Tab-separated table of C-alpha atoms in Angstrom:
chain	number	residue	atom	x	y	z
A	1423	UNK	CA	61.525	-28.441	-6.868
A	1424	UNK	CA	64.828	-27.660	-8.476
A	1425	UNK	CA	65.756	-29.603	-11.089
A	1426	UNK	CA	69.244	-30.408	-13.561
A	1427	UNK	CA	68.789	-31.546	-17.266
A	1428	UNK	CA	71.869	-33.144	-18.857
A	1429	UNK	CA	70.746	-33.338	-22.023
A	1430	UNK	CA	73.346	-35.838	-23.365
A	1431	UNK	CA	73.464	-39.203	-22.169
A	1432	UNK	CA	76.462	-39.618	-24.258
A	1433	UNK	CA	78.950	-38.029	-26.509
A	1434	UNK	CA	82.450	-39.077	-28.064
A	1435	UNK	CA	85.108	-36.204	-29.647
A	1436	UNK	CA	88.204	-37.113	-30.963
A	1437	UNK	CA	91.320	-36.696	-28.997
A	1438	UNK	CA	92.488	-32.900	-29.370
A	1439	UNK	CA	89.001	-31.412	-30.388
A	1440	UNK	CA	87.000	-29.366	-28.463
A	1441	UNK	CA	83.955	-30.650	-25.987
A	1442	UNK	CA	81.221	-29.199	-25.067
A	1443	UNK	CA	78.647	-30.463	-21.882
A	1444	UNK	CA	75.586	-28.878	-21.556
A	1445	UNK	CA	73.433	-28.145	-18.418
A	1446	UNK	CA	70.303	-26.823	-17.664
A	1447	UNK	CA	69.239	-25.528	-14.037
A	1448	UNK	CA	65.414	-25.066	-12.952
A	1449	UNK	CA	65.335	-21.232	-11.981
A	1450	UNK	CA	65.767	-20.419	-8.757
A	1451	UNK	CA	67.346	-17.641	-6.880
A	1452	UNK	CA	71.096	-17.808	-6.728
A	1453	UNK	CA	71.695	-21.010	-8.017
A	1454	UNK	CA	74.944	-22.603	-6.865
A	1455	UNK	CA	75.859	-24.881	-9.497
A	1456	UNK	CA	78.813	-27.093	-10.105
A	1457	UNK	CA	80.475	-29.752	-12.206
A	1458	UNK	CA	81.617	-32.785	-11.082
A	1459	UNK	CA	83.539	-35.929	-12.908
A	1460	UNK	CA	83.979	-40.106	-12.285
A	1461	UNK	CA	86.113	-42.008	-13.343
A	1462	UNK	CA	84.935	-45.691	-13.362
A	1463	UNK	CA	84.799	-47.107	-10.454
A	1464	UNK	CA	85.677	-44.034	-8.669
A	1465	UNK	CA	84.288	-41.639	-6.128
A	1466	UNK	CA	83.119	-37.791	-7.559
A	1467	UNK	CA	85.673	-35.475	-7.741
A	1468	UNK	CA	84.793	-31.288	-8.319
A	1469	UNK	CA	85.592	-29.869	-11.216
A	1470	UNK	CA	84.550	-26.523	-11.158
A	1471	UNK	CA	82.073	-24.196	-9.050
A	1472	UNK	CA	79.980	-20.677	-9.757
A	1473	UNK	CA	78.383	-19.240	-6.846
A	1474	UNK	CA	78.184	-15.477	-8.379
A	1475	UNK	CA	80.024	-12.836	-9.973
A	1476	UNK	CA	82.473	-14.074	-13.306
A	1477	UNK	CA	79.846	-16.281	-15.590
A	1478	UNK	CA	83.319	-17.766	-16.565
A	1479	UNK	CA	84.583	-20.054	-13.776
A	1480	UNK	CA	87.934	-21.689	-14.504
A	1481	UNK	CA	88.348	-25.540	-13.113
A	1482	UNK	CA	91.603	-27.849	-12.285
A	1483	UNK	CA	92.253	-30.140	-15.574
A	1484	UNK	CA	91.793	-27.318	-18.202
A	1485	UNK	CA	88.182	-27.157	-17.789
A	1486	UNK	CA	86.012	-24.172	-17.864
A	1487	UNK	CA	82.115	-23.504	-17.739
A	1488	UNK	CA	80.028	-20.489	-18.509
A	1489	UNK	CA	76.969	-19.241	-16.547
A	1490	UNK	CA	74.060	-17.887	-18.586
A	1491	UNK	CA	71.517	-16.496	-16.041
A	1492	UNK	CA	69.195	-15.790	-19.414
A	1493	UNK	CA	69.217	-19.715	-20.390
A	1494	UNK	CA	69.672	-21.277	-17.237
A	1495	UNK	CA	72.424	-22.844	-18.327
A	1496	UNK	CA	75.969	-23.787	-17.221
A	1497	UNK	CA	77.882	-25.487	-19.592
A	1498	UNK	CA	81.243	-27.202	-19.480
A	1499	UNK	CA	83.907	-26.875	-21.940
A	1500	UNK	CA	87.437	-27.791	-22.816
A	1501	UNK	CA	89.263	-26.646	-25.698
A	1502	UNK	CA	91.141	-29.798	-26.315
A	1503	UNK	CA	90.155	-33.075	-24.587
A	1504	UNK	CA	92.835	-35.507	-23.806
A	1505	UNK	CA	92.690	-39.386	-23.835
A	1506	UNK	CA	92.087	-39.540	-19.708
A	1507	UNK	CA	89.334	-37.006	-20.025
A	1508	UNK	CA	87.053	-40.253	-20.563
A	1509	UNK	CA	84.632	-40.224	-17.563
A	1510	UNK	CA	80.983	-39.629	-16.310
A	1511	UNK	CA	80.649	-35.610	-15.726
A	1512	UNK	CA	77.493	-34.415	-13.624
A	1513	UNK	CA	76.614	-31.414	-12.971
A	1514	UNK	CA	74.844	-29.907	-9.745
A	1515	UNK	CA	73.112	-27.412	-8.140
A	1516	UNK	CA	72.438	-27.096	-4.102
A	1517	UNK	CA	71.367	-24.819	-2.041
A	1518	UNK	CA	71.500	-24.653	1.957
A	1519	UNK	CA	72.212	-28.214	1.965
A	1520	UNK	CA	69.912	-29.754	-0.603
A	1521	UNK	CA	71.648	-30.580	-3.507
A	1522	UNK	CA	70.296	-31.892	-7.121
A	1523	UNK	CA	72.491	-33.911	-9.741
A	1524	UNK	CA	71.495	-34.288	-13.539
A	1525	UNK	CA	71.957	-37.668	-14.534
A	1526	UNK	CA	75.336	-37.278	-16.105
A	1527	UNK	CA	76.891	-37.423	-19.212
A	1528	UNK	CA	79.461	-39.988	-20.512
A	1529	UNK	CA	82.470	-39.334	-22.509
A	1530	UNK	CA	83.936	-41.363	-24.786
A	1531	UNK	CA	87.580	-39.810	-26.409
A	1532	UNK	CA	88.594	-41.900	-29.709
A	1533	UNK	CA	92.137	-41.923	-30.633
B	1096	UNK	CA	94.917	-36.846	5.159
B	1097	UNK	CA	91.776	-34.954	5.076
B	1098	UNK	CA	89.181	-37.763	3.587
B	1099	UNK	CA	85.053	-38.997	4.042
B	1100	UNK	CA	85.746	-42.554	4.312
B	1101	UNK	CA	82.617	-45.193	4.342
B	1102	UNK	CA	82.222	-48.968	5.430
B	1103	UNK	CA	81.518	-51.249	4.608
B	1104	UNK	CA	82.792	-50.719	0.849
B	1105	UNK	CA	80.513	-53.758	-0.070
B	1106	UNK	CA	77.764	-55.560	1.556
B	1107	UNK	CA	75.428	-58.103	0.055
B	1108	UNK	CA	72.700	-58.788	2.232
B	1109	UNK	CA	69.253	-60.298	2.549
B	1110	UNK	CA	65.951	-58.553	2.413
B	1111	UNK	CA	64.957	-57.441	6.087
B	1112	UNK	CA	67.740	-57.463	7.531
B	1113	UNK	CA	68.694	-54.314	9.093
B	1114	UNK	CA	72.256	-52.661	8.477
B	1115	UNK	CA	74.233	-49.559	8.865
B	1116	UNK	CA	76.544	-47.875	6.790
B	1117	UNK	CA	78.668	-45.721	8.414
B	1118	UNK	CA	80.555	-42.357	7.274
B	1119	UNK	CA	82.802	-40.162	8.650
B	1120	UNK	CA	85.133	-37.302	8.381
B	1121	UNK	CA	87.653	-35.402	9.506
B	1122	UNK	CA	87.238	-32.403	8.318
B	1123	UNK	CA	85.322	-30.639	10.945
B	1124	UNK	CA	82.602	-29.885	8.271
B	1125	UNK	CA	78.833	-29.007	9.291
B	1126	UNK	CA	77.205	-30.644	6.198
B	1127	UNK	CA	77.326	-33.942	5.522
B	1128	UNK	CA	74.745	-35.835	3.025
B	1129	UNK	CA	74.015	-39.279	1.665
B	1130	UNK	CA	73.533	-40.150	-1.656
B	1131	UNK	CA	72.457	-43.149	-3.825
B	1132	UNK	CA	73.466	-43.879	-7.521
B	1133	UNK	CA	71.863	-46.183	-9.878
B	1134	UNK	CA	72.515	-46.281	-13.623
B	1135	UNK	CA	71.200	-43.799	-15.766
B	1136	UNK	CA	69.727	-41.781	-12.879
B	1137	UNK	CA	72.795	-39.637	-11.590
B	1138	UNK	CA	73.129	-39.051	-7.983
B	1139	UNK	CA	70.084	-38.752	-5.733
B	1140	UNK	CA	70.398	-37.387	-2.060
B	1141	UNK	CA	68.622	-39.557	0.273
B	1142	UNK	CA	69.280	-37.105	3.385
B	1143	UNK	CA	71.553	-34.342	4.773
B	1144	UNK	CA	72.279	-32.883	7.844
B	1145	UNK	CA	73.451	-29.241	8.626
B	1146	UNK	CA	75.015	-29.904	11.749
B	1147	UNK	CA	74.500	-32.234	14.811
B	1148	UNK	CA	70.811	-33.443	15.364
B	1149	UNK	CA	70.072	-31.398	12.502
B	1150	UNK	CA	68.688	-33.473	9.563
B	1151	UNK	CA	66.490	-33.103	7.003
B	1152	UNK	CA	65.242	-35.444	3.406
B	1153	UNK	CA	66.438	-35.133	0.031
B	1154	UNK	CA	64.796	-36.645	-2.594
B	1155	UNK	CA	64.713	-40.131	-2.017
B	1156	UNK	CA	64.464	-40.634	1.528
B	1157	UNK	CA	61.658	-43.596	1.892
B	1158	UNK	CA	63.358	-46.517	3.323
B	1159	UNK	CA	66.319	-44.750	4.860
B	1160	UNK	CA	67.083	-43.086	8.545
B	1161	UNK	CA	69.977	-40.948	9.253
B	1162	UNK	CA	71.195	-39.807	12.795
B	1163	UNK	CA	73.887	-36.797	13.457
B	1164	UNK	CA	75.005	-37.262	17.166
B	1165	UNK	CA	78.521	-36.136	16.064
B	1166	UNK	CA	79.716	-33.696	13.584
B	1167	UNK	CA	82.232	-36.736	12.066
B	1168	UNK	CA	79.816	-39.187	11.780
B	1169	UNK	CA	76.593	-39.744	9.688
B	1170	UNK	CA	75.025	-43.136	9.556
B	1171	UNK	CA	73.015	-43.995	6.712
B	1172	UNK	CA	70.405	-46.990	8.550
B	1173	UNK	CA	68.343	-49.463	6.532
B	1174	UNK	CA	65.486	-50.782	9.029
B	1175	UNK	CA	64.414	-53.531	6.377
B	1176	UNK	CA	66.289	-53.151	3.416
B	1177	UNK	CA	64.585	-54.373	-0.113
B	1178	UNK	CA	66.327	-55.175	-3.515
B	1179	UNK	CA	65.045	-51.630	-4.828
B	1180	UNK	CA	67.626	-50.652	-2.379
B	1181	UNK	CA	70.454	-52.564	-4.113
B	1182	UNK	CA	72.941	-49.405	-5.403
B	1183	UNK	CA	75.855	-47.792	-5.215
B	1184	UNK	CA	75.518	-45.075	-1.720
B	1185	UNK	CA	78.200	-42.334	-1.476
B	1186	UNK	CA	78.920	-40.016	1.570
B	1187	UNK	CA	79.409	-36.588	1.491
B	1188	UNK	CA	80.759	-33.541	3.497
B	1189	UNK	CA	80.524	-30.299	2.409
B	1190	UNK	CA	82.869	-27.383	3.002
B	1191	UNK	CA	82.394	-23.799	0.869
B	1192	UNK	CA	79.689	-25.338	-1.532
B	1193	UNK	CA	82.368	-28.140	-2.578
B	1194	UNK	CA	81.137	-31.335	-2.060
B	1195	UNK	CA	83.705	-33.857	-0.394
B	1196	UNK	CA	82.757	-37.410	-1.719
B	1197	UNK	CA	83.789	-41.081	-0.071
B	1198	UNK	CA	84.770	-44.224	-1.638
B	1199	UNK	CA	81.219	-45.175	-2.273
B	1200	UNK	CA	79.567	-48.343	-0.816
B	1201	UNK	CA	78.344	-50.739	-3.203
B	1202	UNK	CA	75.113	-52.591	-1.320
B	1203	UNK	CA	73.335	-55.689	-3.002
B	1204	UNK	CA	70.112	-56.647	-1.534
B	1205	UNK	CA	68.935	-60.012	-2.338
């Protein structure tokens, strides 16, 4: 069965430094994988998507992740995290209609 | 406005007693899902359907029925709903890979 491993149940950076999410996929062939983010008491809202070619995939809010085939991994990053970047990020995979979540990752910006 | 939109947005009910939360779109997509979320356990699809009368499990599908008569609309039935059931259900259509989430429904079973 496929699987997603957020590693991080929770991190906090300080406003302005760099973040770092990580994700790790089960192997399967051509994973579609993707990163979503929630705002309390809010609905999921897509971040960013790889489906194949560029391992770099750029999303909307500054965010970018990185595909490593050779680590099954696809993390998110941002080079400087802002005050309203505080949410709950998943990240996914699916494939022909099955999808799998991890089981996010909270972050906390201080000031 | 394209949108998923769900209702109700919160039910508290009784154990037993059969409900039906209903989704729909209007975005002429094929794929539609259903998903439960409970703290600490990220989302878990319950079912999803590829495209009218087309429907299959996801991970957590004990308890739950589904039907796909239309392409808008995808029920998500509770027969005899339990308190393991209490959580937070979100709709879904799916366009491209890109899932398209609703408001979320946030059902209490007592």
């Amino acid at each position: 069965a496929q699987s997603v491993t957020q590693p991080d149940i929770h991190i906090t950076v300080s406003e302005g430094a760099s973040l770092e999410l990580r994700c790790n996929y089960s192997y399967g062939a051509t994973p579609y994988l993707f990163w979503y983010v929630q705002s309390p008491g809010q609905g999921l809202q897509l971040l960013l998507k790889y489906f194949s070619g560029d391992t770099l995939v750029q999303g909307i809010k500054g965010f970018e992740a990185e595909f490593k085939r050779s680590q099954s991994s696809f993390n998110l990053r941002k080079p400087s995290v802002h005050w309203s970047d505080a949410a709950e990020y998943f990240c996914a995979r699916s494939n022909a209609g099955k999808s799998t979540f991890g089981d996010g990752t909270t972050l906390t910006v201080k000031p | 406005e394209a949108q998923v939109t769900q209702n109700p947005r919160y039910l508290i009910t009784v154990t037993g007693k059969k409900l039906t939360v209903t989704c729909s779109q209007n975005m002429n997509h094929e794929y539609m899902s259903w998903y439960r979320q409970d703290p600490g356990l990220g989302l878990r699809q319950i079912y999803y359907s590829m495209n009218v009368e087309v429907t299959d499990k996801g991970d957590v599908p004990e308890g739950y029925k589904v039907s796909r008569k239309e392409k808008r609309n995808f029920p998500l039935i509770l027969e005899s709903p339990s308190p393991n059931q209490t959580s937070l259900y979100f709709c879904a259509s799916t366009f491209g890979g890109e899932q398209f989430f609703g408001p979320g429904t946030r059902l209490t079973v007592l």
